[in-house]
Coordinates of C-alpha atoms in Angstrom, one line a residue:
X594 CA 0.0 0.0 0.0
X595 CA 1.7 3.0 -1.1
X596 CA 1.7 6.7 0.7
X597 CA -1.6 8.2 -0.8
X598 CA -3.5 5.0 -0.4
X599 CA -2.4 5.2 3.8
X600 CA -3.5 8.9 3.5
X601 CA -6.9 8.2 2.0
X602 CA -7.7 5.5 4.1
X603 CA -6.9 7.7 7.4
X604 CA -9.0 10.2 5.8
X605 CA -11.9 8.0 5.4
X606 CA -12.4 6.5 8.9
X607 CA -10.0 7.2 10.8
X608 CA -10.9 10.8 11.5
X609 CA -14.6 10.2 11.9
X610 CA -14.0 8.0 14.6
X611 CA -11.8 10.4 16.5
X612 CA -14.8 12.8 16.5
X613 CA -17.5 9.6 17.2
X614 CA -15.2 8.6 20.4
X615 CA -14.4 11.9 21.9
X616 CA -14.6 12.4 25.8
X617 CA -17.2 14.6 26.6
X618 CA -19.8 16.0 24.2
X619 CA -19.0 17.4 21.3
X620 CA -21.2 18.9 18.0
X621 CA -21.2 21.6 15.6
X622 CA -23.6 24.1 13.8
X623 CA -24.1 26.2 11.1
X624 CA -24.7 30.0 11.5
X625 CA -28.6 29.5 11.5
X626 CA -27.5 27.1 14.9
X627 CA -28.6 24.0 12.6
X628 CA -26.9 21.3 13.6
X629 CA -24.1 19.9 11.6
X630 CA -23.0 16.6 13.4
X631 CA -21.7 15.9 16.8
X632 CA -20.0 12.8 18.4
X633 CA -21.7 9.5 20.2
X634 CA -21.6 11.3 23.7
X635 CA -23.8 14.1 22.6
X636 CA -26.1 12.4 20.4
X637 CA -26.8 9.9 24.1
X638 CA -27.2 13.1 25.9
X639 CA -29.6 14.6 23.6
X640 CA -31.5 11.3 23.3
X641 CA -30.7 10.3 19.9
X642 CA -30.4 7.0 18.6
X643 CA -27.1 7.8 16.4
X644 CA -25.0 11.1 16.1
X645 CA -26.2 10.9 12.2
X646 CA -29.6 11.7 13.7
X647 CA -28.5 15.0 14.5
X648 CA -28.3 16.7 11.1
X649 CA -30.9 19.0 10.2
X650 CA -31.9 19.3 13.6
X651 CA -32.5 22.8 15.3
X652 CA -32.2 24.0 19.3
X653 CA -35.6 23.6 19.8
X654 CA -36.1 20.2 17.7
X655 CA -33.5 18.6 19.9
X656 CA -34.7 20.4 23.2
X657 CA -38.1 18.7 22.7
X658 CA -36.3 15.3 22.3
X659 CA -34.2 15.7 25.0
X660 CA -36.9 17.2 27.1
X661 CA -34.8 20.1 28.0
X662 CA -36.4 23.3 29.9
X663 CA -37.2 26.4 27.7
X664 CA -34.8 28.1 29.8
X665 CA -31.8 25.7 28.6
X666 CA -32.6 25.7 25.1
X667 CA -33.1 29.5 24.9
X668 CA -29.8 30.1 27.1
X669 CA -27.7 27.7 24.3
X670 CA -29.1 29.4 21.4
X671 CA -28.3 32.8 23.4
X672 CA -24.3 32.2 23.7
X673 CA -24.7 30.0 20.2
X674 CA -25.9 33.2 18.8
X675 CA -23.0 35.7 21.0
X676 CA -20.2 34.0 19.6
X677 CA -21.7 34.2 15.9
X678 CA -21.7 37.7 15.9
X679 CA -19.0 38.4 17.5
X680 CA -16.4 36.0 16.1
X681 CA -15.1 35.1 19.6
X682 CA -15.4 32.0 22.1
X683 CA -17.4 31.6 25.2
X684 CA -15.1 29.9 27.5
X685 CA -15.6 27.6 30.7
X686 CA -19.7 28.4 30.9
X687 CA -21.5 27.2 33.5
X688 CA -25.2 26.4 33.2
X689 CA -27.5 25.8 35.4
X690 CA -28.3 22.1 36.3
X691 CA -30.0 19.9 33.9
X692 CA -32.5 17.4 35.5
X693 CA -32.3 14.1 33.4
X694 CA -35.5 12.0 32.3
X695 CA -34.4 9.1 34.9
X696 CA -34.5 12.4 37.4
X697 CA -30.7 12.6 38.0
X698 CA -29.5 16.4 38.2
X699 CA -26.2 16.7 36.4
X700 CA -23.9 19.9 36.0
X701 CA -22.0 20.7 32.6
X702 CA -18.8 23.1 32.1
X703 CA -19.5 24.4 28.4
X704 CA -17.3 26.0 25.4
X705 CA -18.6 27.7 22.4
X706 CA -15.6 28.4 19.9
X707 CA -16.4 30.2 16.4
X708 CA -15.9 28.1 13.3
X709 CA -14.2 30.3 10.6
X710 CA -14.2 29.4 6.8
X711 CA -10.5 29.6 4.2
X712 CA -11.8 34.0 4.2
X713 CA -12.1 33.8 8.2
X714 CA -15.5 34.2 8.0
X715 CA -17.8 32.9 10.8
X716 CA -19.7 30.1 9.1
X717 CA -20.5 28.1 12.4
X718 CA -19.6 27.4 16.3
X719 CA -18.1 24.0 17.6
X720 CA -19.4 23.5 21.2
X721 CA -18.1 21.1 23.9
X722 CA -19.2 20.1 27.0
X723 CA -18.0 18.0 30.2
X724 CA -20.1 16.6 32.9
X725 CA -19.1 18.1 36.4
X726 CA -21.4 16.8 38.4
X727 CA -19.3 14.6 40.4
X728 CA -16.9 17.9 40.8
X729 CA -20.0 19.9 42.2
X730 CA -20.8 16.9 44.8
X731 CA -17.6 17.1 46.0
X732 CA -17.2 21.2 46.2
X733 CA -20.4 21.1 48.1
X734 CA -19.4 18.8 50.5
X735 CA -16.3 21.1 51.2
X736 CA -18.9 23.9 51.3
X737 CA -21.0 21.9 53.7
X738 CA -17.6 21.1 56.1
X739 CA -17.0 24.7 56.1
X740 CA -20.2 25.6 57.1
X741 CA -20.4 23.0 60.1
X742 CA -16.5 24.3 60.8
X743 CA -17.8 27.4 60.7
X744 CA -20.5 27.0 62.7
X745 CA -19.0 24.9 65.6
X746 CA -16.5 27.8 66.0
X747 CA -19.3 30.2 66.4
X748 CA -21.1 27.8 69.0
X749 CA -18.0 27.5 70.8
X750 CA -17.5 31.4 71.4
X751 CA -21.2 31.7 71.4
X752 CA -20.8 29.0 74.5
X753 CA -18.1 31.5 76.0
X754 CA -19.4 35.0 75.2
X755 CA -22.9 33.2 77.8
X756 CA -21.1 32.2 80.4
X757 CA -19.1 35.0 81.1
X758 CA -21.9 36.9 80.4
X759 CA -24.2 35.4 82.5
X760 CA -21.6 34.6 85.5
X761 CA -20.9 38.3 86.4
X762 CA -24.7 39.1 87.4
X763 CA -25.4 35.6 89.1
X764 CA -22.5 35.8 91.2
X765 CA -24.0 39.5 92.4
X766 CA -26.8 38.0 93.1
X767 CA -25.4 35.2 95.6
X768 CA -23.6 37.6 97.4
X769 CA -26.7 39.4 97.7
X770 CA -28.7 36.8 98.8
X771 CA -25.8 35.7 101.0
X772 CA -26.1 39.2 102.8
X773 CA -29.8 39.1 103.0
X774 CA -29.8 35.4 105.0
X775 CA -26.5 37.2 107.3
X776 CA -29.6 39.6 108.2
X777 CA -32.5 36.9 108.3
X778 CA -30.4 35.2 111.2
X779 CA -30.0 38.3 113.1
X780 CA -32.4 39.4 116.0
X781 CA -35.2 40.9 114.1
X782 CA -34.6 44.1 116.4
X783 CA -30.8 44.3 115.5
X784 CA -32.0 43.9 111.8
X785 CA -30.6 46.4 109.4
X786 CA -33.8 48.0 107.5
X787 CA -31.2 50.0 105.3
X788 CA -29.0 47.2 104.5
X789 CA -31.8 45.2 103.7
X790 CA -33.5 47.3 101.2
X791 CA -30.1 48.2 99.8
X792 CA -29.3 44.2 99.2
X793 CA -32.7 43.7 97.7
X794 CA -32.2 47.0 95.3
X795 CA -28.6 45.0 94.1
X796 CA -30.7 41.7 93.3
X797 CA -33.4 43.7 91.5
X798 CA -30.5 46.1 89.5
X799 CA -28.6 42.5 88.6
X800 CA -31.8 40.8 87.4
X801 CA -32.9 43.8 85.3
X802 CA -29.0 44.0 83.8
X803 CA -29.4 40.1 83.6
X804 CA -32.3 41.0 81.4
X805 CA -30.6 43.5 79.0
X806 CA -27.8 40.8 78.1
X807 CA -30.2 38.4 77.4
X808 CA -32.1 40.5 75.1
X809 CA -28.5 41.8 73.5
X810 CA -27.3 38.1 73.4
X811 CA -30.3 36.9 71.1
X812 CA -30.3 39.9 68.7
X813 CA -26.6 39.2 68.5
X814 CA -27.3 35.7 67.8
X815 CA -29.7 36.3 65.0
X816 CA -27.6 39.0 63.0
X817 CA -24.7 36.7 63.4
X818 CA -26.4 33.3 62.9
X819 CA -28.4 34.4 59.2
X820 CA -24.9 36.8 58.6
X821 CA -27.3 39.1 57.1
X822 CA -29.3 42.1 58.5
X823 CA -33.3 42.8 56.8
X824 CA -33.5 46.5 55.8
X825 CA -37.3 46.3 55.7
X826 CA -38.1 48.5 58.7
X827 CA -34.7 50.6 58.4
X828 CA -36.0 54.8 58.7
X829 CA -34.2 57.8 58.8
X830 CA -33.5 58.7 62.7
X831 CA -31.8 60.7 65.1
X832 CA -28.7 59.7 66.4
X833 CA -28.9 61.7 69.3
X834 CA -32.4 60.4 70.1
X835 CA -31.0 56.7 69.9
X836 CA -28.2 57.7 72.4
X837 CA -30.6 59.2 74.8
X838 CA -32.7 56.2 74.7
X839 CA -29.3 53.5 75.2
X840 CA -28.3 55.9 78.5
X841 CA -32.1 55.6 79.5
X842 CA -32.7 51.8 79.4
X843 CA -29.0 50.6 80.3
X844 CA -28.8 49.0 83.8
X845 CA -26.3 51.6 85.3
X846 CA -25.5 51.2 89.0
X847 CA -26.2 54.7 90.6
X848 CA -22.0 55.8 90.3
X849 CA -22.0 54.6 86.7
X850 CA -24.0 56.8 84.7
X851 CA -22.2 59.9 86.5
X852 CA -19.3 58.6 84.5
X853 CA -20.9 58.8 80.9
X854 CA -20.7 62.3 79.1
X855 CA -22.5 62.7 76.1
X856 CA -21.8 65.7 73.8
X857 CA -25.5 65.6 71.8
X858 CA -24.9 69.1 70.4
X859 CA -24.1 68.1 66.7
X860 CA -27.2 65.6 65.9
X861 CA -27.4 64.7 62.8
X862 CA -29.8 61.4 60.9
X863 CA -29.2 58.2 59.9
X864 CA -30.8 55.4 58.1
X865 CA -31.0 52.3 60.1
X866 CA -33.2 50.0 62.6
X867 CA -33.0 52.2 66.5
X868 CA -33.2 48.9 68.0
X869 CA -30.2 47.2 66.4
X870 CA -28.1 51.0 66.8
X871 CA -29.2 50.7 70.5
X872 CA -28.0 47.2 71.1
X873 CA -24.8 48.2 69.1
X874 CA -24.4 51.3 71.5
X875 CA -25.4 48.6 74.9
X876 CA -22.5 46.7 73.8
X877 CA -20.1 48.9 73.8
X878 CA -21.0 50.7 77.3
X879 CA -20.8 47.7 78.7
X880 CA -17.2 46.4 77.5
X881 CA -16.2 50.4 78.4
X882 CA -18.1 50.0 82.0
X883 CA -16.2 46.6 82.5
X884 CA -13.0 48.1 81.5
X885 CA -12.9 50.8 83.8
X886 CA -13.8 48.7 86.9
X887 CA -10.7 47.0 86.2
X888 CA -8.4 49.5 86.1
X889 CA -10.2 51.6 88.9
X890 CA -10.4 54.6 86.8
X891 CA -12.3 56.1 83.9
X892 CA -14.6 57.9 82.5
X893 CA -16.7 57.8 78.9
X894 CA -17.1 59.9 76.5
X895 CA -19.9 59.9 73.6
X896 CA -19.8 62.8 70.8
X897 CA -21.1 63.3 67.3
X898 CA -19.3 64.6 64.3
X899 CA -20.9 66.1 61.2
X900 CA -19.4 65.7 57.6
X901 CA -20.1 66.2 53.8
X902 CA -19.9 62.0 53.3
X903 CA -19.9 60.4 56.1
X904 CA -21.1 61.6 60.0
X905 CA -19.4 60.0 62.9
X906 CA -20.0 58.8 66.8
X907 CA -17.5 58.5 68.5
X908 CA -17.0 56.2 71.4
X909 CA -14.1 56.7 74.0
X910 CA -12.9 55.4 77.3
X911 CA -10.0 56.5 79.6
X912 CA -9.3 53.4 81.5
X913 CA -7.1 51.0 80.5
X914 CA -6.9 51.0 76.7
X915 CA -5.6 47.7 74.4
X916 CA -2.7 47.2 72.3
X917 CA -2.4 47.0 68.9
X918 CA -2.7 42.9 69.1
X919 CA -6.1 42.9 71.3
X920 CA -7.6 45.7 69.1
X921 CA -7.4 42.9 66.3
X922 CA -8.7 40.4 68.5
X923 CA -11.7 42.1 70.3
X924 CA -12.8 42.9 66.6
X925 CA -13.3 39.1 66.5
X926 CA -15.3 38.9 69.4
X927 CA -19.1 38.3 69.2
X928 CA -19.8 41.9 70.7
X929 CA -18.0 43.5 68.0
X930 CA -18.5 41.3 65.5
X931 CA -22.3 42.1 65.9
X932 CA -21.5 46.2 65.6
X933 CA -19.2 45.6 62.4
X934 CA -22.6 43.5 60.5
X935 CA -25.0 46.3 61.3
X936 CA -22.6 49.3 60.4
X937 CA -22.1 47.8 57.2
X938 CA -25.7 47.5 56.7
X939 CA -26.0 51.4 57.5
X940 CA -23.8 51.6 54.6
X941 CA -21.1 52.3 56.8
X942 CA -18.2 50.9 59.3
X943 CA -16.6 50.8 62.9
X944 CA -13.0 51.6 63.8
X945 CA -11.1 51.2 66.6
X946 CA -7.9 53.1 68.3
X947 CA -6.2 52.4 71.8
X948 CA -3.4 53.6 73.5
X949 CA -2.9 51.3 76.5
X950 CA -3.4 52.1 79.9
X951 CA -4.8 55.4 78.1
X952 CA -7.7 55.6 76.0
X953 CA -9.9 53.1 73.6
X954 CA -12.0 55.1 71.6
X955 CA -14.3 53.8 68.8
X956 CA -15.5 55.4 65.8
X957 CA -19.0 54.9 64.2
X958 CA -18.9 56.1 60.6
X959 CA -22.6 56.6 59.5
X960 CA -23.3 57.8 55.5
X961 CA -24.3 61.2 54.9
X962 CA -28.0 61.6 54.7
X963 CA -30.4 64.8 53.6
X964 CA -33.8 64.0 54.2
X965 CA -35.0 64.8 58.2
X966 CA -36.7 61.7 60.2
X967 CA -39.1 64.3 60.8

């Protein structure tokens, strides 16, 4: 068998059943997007008896056999149609899934690639196609482990945050109670009237504060738990109005609130939900309260700032300050966490600055808005 006898021979079959045994599905159209051919893979997935069947056929024709949605077919034709016109490919497309007749759902990474005549004319697209679905399967079970990972991290500090949370007023009230039995076991005309009252004040103060962390802990829980904040009842209001209402409700002890100083002079509006602004503000009185019982000393210090873009609150205590390390970490923390998620609903942010044993003063960065809550 001489040279050109091998050649025709490879030309004959040889080449047709590359295209017939080809991984994945392969096929070709015409610039009406009539198909031309395809290989054995596609003509099975479009529920053809043999890739010779395909000729002739159209997007629709074959979308009926196949039983393809109208939303398939049309998106096809769409990209068929792109890459036409424009002469270029459509690369690494990913369609929605396609739910089989036998009711399998099954996931396809797509390429459209313009077919070009001797004058470089467009006279046709070549399209391939590879099943991912067993890829998909196994990227959504590493979605799934990061979610559980994810969310046994968040029980565990969620866990923590509760307890000390929930330890500080308990163990007031003990020592309360404790104090109160002291007096029960007393002669009743030795007993301490004054002492009793003021024990019974401290249990009703703790159980109130008890309360308000409660409340603070299950918003927090919420926002953090669906990682997304509604803005269905968001209104314009005033900030100093939302600050007023935080030093009215939170469970100061008498000496506490003389050591909050609130600077209301530059009010300005914002457009957000008072109750999540007021838990915001609660947690952040309370880790500045908390602070300055350690160190002994301290005051706070609320003000408002008014700008073109962007108004501010600004948060400070001078008690004992963080370093640059424990700034990072409390912006971790649940409490913070929380503030960060609605701020950024608002459109906006929260910042944080410490010197240590100085000053840690945070800064509430609201957008810019016009219209009065009035």
């Amino acid at each position: 068998m001489n040279n050109t006898e091998k050649t025709k021979k490879f030309d004959d079959g040889f080449l047709e059943r590359v295209i017939a045994y080809m991984a994945g599905n392969v096929y070709w159209l015409d610039r009406n997007c009539v198909y031309l051919g395809c290989n054995d893979n596609a003509a099975k997935f479009m529920g053809l008896n043999s890739r010779k069947d395909v000729v002739g056929k159209t997007y629709e024709n074959i979308g009926k056999i196949a039983k393809w949605t109208a939303e398939h077919t049309a998106s096809w034709k769409r990209d068929t149609l792109e890459v036409i016109s424009t002469g270029e490919p459509k690369l690494n497309i990913e369609n929605k899934p396609i739910l089989l007749p036998d009711g399998r759902e099954v996931f396809y990474l797509s390429n459209l690639v313009p077919l070009f005549d001797d004058k470089k004319n467009v006279v046709g697209v070549i399209g391939t196609s590879v099943d991912i679905t067993d890829h998909k399967k196994i990227e959504k079970l590493q979605t799934e482990k990061e979610v559980a990972e994810r969310t046994s991290k968040f029980m565990q500090r969620l866990a923590g945050s509760i307890a000390h949370e929930i330890r500080t007023p308990l163990a007031i009230i003990s020592i309360n109670a404790d104090l109160l039995e002291r007096i029960q076991c007393v002669n009743v005309k030795h007993t301490d009237d004054g002492a009793r009252e003021k024990y019974f004040k401290a249990i009703k103060h703790t159980i109130k504060s008890a309360s308000r962390i409660i409340d603070n802990i299950l918003t927090t829980i919420r926002a953090l738990s669906s990682e997304k904040i509604t803005k269905d009842d968001f209104q314009y209001l005033s900030i100093a109005d939302t600050v007023e209402s935080v030093l009215e409700m939170y469970p100061f002890l008498p000496h506490e609130k003389l050591l909050v100083y609130f600077e209301k002079t530059k009010d300005f509006t914002y457009y957000g939900n008072k109750i999540l602004t007021q838990h915001m503000l609660f947690n952040l009185v309370k880790n500045a309260l908390l602070s300055i019982k350690e160190a002994g000393k301290g005051k706070i210090k609320i003000q408002l700032e008014k700008g073109k873009t962007n108004n501010k609150l600004i948060f400070a205590d001078t008690s004992l300050g963080i370093t640059e390390k424990e700034t990072k970490k409390a912006g971790t923390g649940l409490g913070l966490a929380f503030c960060k998620m609605v701020m950024r609903s608002y459109g906006g942010d929260i910042s944080c600055i410490s010197k240590p044993e100085k000053h840690t003063e945070f800064t509430l960065s609201f957008p810019s808005k016009t219209k009065d809550p009035n």
